[in-house]
C-alpha cells in the first residue's frame, strides 16, 4: 500500500490518530463518505454532467449555511462572511518561560518544546472566518488513489471562473504510469486556460516531503501561462506534468490555480507513460472511487481568518489557539463527485489555502502543534516566500513539540497549506507576553 497509516491519507485525516487525539478523530471518521460506486459503463469523457454539478465561485456569494454566521463580525473588503468563531471561554494559558524564550529566538520552521504546557487546553482565539471573493472552486482528484489501469480519475466541466486542480495519485501497477490533466473544449469558440499558479515535484515515495515541495513551488511567484484550447480539441494542461512518470508506489502530485474564459471539460486521467493522453482520453472509462479517499468538486476553497471584534479585545496575554481541520475554525469542505452525483466531504480540507490577516494589536509569537499525528506543510509570511514546516524534517511527529511560525504584529499576514499525506487537525497558537 502506498500509505502505511490510515491517518496519513489526504481524505482520512486523523482517523487513526493516537490515543491523545482519539476523541478528536472520532467525529471526523464518522463523517467519512466512502465505498465503491457503480458508474456508467463505457466511454466517459465528453458525457454530460448530472444536474447537481457544483459550479465555480465567481461572485463571492456568502455561505448561508454557517451555523454561527449571524453572531456578529465583519469581513474585509473583497470577502464575505463564512462564520464567526467568537465563543471562546476560559483564561489563556500561562506559557512556560522556556517556551517564550525559545519561540522568540527561533526562526520560522524551527521546532521548540512544549514541555510544561498542555497546549490543547488553551482557549480559542476569537476570529471571523471569511470567503475571499477570488476563492477558487477545488477539483480534487485522490480516488482511486492507486490506479493500475487506464481511465478517467475525475472530471468536471468548468464554467468561466477560477479553479484549483489537485492531483494526488500513486502508481498501483507494475508498468510506468502518468497522471496528466486533459482539457476539452466542446464549444464553438476558442477557449483559454490561464495557469496563474503551478506546483510540481518529481515523483517518489516520500509523500509528505513531496507535498511540501509542491506547495512551496505553488506559492513561488511566476508569470501566468496561457493554454489555448481550440474548439472541438483536447490538449494537455501541462506537458511537464505529462512527463512525470511514476514507478510502482510512486506519488505524482501537482496543484494548479487556473482561470478559464470559456466552458471546458477538465479530466484527470491515468495512462501508461508512453500514451498520448490528449488523444486517448476520449476512449477512457471512468474509474470507480476507492473506499478510503475522496474526489470531487468543492467550492470556496480558500478562507480568510481575521480577528473578531469582541468586548475587551480578542487577544489576551497568554496562549490562545485556532484548531484547523476539525470543523472548529474551518468547516469541512462539502461538494460532489460530479460523475456519480455522490456528495463528498473533504476531510482535512486538503488543497484549502488559509489566509491569515489577524491584525493582532499586541506583539506575539505564532506556532503550530500537531494534534492528529505527523504533520507537515508550508507557510508564506507576508511577501517573504514559502517556508517549509518543519524546516529540518518532513513532518512534526510529536504532540510535545511545536513548529514556530514567527513573530506576529498588526500588519502580519500569512498563507498556510497542509501537505498531502499529513494528519489533521493542527493547532495554530499564539503566545502573547
Short mmCIF file of C-alpha atoms in Angstrom, two decimals, residues 146-152 171-174 177 269-272 285 287:
data_model
loop_
_atom_site.label_atom_id
_atom_site.label_comp_id
_atom_site.label_asym_id
_atom_site.label_seq_id
_atom_site.Cartn_x
_atom_site.Cartn_y
_atom_site.Cartn_z
CA UNK A 146 -3.55 3.98 -6.67
CA UNK A 147 -4.88 3.02 -10.11
CA UNK A 148 -3.27 0.22 -12.07
CA UNK A 149 -5.27 0.69 -15.26
CA UNK A 150 -6.11 3.36 -17.81
CA UNK A 151 -9.12 5.55 -17.13
CA UNK A 152 -10.55 8.87 -16.05
CA UNK A 171 1.01 4.13 -9.37
CA UNK A 172 -0.70 0.91 -8.32
CA UNK A 173 0.55 -1.05 -11.31
CA UNK A 174 3.82 -2.62 -12.43
CA UNK A 177 2.32 5.29 -15.47
CA UNK A 269 -6.50 10.65 -16.25
CA UNK A 270 -4.38 7.56 -15.66
CA UNK A 271 -2.47 6.22 -18.68
CA UNK A 272 0.74 4.36 -19.42
CA UNK A 285 -13.73 4.70 -18.94
CA UNK A 287 -12.63 4.53 -12.85
#
